[in-house]
Coordinates of C-alpha atoms and ligand atoms in Angstrom, one line a residue:
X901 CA -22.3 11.6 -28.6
X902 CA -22.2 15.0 -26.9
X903 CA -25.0 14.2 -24.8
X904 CA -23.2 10.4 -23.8
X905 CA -20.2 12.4 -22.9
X906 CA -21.9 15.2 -20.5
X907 CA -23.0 11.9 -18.5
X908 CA -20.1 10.8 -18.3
X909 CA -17.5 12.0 -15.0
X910 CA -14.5 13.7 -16.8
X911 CA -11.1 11.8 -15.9
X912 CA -7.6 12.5 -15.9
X913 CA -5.3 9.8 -16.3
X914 CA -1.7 10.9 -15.6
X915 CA 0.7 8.1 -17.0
X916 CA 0.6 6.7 -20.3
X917 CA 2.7 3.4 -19.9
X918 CA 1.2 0.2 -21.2
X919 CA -0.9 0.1 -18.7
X920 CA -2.1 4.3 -18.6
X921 CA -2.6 3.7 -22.2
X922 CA -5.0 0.8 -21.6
X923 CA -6.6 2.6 -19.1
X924 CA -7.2 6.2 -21.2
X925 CA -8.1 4.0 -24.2
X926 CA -10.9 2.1 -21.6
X927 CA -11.8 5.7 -20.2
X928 CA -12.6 7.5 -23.9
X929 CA -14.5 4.3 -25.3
X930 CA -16.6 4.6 -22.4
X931 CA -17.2 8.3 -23.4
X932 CA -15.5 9.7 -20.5
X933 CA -14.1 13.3 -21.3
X934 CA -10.7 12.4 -20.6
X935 CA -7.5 14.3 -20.2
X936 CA -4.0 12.7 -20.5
X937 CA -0.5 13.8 -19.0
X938 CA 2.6 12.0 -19.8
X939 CA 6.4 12.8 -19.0
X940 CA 6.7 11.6 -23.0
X941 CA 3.9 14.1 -24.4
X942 CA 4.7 11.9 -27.4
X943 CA 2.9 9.1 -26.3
X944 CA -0.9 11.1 -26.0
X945 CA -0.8 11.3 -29.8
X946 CA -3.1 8.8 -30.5
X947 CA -5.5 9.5 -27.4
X948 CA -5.6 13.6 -29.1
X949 CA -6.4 11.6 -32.4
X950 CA -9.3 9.7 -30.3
X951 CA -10.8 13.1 -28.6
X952 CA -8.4 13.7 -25.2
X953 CA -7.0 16.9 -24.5
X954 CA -3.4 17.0 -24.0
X955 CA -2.6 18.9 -20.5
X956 CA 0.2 21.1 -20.4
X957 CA 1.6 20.2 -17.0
X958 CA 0.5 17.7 -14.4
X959 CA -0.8 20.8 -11.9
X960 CA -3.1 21.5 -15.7
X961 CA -4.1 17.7 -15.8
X962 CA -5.0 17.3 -12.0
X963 CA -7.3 20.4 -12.3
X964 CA -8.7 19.3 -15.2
X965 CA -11.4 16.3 -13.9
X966 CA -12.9 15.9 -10.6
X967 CA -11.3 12.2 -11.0
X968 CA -7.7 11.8 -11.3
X969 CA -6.3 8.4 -12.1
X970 CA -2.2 7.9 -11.8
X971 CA -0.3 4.9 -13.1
X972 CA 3.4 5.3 -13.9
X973 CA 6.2 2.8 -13.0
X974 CA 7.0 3.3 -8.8
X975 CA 6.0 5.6 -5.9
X976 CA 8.9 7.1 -6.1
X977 CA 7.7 9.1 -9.4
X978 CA 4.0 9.4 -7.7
X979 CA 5.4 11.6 -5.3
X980 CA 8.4 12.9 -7.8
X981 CA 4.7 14.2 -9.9
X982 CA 2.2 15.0 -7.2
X983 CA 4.1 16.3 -4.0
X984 CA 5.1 19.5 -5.9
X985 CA 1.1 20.2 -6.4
X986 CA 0.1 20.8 -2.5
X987 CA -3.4 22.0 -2.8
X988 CA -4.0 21.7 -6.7
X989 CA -5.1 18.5 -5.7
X990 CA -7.8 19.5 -3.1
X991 CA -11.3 18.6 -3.3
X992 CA -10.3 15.9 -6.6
X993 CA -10.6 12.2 -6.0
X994 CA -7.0 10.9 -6.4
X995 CA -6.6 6.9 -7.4
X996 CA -3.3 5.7 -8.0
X997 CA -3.1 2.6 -9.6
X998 CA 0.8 2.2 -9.3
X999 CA 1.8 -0.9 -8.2
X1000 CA 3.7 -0.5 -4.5
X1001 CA 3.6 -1.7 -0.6
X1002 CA 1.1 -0.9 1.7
X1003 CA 2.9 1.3 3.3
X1004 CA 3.7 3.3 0.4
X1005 CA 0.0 3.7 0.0
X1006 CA -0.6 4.7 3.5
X1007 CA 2.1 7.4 3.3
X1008 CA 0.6 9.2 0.2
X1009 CA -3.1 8.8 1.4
X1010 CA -2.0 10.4 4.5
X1011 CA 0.1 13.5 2.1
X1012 CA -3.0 13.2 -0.1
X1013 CA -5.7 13.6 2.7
X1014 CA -3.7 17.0 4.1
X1015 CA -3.7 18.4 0.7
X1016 CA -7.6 18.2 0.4
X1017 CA -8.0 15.2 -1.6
X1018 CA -9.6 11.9 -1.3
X1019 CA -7.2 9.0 -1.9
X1020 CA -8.1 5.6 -3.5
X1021 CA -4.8 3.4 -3.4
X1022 CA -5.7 0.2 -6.4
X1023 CA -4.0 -2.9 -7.5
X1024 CA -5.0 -3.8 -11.1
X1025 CA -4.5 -7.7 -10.9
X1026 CA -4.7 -8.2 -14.9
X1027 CA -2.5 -7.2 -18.2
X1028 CA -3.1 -3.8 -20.1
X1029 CA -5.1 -5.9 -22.7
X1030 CA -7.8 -7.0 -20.6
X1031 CA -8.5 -3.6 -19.3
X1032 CA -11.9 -2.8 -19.7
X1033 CA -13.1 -6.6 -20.2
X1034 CA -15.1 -8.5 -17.5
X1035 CA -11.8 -10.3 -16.4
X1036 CA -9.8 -6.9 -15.6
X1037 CA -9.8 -7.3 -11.7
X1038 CA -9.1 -4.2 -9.8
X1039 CA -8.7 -3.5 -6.2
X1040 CA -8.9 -0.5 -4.7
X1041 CA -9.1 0.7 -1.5
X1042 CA -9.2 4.2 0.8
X1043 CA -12.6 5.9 1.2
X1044 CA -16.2 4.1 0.5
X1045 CA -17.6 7.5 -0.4
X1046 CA -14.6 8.6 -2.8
X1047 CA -15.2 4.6 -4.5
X1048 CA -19.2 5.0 -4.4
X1049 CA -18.7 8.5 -6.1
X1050 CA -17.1 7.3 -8.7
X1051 CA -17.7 3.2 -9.6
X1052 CA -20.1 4.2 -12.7
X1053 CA -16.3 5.3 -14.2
X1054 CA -14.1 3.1 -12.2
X1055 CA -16.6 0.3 -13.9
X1056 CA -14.8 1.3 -17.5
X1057 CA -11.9 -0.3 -16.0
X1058 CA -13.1 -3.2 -16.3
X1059 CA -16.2 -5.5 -14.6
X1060 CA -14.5 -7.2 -12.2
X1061 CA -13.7 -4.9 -9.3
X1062 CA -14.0 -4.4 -5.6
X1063 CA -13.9 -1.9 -3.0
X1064 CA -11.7 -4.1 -0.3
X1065 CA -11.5 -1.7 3.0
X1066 CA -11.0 2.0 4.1
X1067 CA -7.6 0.8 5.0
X1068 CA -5.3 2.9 2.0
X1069 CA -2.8 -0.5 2.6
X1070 CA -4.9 -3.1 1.2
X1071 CA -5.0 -3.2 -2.4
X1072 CA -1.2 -3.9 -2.5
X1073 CA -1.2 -6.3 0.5
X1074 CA -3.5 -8.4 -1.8
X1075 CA -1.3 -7.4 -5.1
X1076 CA 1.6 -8.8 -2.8
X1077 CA -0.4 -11.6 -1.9
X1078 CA -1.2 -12.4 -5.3
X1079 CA 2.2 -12.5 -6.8
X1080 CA 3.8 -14.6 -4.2
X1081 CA 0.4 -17.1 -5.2
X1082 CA 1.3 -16.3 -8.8
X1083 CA 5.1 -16.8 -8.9
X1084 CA 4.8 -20.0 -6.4
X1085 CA 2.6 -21.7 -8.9
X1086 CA 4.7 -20.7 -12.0
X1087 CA 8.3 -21.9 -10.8
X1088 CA 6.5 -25.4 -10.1
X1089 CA 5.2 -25.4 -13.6
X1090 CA 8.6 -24.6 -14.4
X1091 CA 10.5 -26.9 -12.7
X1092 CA 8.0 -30.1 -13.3
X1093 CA 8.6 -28.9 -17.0
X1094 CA 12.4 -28.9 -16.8
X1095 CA 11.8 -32.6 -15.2
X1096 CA 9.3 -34.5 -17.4
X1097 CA 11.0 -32.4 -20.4
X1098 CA 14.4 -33.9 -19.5
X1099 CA 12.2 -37.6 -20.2
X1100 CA 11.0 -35.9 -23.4
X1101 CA 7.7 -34.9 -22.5
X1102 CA 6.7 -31.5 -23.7
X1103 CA 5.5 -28.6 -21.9
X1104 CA 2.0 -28.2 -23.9
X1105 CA 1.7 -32.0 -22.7
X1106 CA 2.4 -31.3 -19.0
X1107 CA -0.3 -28.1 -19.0
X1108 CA -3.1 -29.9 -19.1
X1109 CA -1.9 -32.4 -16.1
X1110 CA -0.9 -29.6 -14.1
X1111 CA -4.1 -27.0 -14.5
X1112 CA -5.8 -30.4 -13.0
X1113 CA -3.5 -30.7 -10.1
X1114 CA -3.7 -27.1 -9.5
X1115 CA -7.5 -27.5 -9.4
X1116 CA -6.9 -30.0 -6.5
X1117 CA -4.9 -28.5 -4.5
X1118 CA -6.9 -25.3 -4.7
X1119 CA -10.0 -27.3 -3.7
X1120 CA -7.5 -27.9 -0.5
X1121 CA -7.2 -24.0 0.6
X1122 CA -10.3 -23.6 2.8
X1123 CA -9.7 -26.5 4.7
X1124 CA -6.0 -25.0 5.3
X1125 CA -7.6 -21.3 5.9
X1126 CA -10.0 -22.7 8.7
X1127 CA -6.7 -24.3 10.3
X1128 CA -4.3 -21.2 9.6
X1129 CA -7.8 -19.0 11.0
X1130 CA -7.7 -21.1 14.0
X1131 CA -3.8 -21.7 14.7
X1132 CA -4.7 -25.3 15.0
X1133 CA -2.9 -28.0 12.0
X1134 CA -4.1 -31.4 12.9
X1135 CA -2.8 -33.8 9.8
X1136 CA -5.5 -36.2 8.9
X1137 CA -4.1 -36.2 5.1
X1138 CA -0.3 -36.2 5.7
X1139 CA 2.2 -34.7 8.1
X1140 CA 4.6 -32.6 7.8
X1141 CA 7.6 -35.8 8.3
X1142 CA 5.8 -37.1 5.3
X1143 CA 5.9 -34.2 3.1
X1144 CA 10.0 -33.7 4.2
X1145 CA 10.7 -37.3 2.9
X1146 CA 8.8 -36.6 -0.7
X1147 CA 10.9 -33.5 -0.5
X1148 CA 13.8 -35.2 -0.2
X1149 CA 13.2 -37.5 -3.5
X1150 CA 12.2 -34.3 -5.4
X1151 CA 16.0 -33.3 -4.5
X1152 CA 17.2 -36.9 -5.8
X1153 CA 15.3 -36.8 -8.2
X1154 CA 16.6 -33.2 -9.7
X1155 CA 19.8 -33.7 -9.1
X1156 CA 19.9 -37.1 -10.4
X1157 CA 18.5 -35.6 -14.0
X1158 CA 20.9 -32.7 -14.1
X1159 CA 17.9 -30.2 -13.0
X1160 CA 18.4 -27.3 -11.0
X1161 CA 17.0 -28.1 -7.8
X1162 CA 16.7 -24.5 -5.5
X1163 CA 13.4 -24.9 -5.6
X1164 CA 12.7 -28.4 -3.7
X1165 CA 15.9 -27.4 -1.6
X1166 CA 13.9 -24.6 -0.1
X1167 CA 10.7 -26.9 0.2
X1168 CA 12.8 -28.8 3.1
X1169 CA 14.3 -26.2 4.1
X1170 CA 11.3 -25.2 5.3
X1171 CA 10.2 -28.6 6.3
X1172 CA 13.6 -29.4 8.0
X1173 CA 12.9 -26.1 10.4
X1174 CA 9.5 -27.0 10.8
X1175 CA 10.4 -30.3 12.4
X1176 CA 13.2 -28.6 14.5
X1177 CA 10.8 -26.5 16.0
X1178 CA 8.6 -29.7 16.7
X1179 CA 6.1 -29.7 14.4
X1180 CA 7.2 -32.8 12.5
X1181 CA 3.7 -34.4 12.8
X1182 CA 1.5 -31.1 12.1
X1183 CA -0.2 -30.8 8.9
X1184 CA 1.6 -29.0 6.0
X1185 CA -0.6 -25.4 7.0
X1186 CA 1.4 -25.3 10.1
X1187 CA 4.3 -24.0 8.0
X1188 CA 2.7 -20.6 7.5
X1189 CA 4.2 -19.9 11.1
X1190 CA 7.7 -20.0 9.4
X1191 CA 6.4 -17.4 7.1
X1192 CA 4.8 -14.8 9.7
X1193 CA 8.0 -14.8 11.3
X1194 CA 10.8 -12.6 9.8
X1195 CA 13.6 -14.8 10.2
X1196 CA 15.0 -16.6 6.8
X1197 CA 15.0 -19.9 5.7
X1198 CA 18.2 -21.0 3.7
X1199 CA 17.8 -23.8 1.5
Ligands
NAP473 N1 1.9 -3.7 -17.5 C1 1.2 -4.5 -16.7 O1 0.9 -5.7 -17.1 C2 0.8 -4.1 -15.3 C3 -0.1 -4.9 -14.6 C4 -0.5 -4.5 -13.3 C5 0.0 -3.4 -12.7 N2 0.9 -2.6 -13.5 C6 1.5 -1.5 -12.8 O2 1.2 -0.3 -13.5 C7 2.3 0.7 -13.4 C8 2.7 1.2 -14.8 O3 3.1 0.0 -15.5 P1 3.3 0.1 -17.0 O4 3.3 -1.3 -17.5 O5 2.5 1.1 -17.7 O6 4.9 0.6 -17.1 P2 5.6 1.3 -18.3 O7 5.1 0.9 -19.6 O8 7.1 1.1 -18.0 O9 5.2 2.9 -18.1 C9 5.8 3.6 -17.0 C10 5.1 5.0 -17.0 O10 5.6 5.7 -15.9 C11 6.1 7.0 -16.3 N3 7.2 7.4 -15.4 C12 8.2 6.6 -14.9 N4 9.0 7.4 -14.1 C13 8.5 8.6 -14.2 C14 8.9 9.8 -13.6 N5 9.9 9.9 -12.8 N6 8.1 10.9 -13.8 C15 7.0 10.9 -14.6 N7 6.6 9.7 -15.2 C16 7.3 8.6 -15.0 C17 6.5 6.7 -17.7 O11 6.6 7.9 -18.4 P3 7.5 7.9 -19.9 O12 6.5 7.4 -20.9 O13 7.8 9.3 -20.0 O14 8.7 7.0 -19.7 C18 5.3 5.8 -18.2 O15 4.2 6.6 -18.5 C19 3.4 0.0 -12.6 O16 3.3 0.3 -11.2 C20 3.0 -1.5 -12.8 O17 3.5 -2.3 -11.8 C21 1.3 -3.0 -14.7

């Protein structure tokens, strides 16, 4: 065991969350000598029990491993933690795995970088139970060198990660990309569950439809990322006119059941702009101009 952990890159993981719990838990199963900070000390009793050492104060856990992992809940309390440190944190390999905008993580590689440390900014795209299984994915990105350094440890995260760019912003542009995939897919569960539930078909039933018409219109993104990657959304499938009309019977068809119906409303609002600004007989990937712009879309 001793001779497992001297192999092993000693790690600090300052946070112990749901999600720095997973992660400390993934660390010391790996046989990573790991030391632990929370704001609750409370909370690194069972971590002690499993063979962490306890750090005293956050400048104590930061000088404690060469790798220094932080997750807690914003960047507000990254910086509320770490700015206080100045050099403590020079010559470690800092890798914040709090969730936040890119520009977040470009401001505290930048304070991390004057201080003396290397900065990896992540995105864990998975819940704290499958840390440390092959379908955790995390991003990370910031320095190849600081990632290379230290993958054989970052791996006890989990299997499935990636080193994305050198650009500190990255990780959470793709967490942000993510979520808007993620949440756009979920409300149209939800509301085709609200309307074939108002006919009395159940939920459970309606899953197994709509994983299959997820599939298909997943198989439809490259062909939509070649036209979005050239600016060019010729419609051999259906226009955008044809889309507004079904749009407008999802509507009907909502209100007519007594289900909220935001969701399509916003669908053609989006459609109705797209045809004001002449693009009526584009293909539906010709509405992700609306979306680079900044100006809103009121259903
Ligand atoms: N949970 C998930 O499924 C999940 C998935 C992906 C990403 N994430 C990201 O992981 C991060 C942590 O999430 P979580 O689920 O672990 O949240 P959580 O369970 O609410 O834990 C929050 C952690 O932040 C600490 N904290 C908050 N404010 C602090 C401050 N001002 N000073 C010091 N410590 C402070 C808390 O300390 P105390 O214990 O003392 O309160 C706790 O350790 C978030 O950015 C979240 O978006 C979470």
């Amino acid at each position: 065991m001793r001779n497992h952990e001297e192999s092993r890159t000693p790690v600090t993981v300052i946070g112990l969350g749901l999600m720095g719990q997973a992660l400390a838990g993934a660390f010391l199963r790996e046989g990573h000598p790991t030391t632990v900070w929370n704001r609750t000390a409370a909370k690194a009793g069972q971590f002690v029990a499993q063979g962490a050492k306890l750090a005293g104060s956050v400048a104590e856990a930061v000088a404690a491993s060469p790798l220094v992992v932080v997750c807690v809940t914003d960047y507000d309390a990254v910086r509320k933690l770490l700015e206080p440190l100045g050099e403590v944190v020079d010559g470690r390999v800092l890798v914040n795995l709090t969730s936040g905008t890119s520009q977040e993580a470009r401001q505290t590689a930048e304070w991390a970088e004057r201080q003396g440390a290397a900065y990896l900014d992540g995105a864990i795209m998975a819940i704290p139970q499958a840390i440390g299984t092959a379908e955790a994915l995390v991003l990370y990105s910031g320095p190849r060198s600081a990632f290379d350094l230290h993958e054989p440890a970052l791996r006890s995260l989990g299997a499935g990660m990636m080193h994305l760019s050198s650009d500190h912003g990255l990780s959470s542009l793709y967490d942000a990309a993510g979520l808007t995939l993620m949440w756009s897919v979920l409300n149209g569960f939800l509301h085709g569950a609200a309307l074939l539930g108002a006919a009395g078909v159940d939920a459970s039933t309606f899953a197994s439809f709509a994983r299959q018409n997820i599939g298909t219109v997943a198989d439809w993104l490259p062909g939509y990322a070649q036209q979005i990657d050239d600016r060019e959304y010729p419609a051999p499938d259906a226009t955008i006119g044809t889309h507004l009309a079904a749009m407008e019977h999802l509507i009907h068809e909502s209100e007519a059941l007594g289900i909220n119906a935001d969701l399509p409303r916003f669908f053609k609002a989006l459609g109705d702009r797209a045809v004001a600004e002449g693009r009526g007989g584009d293909g539906y990937a010709a509405l992700v101009e609306l979306f680079r712009g900044a100006s809103e879309v009121r259903a």
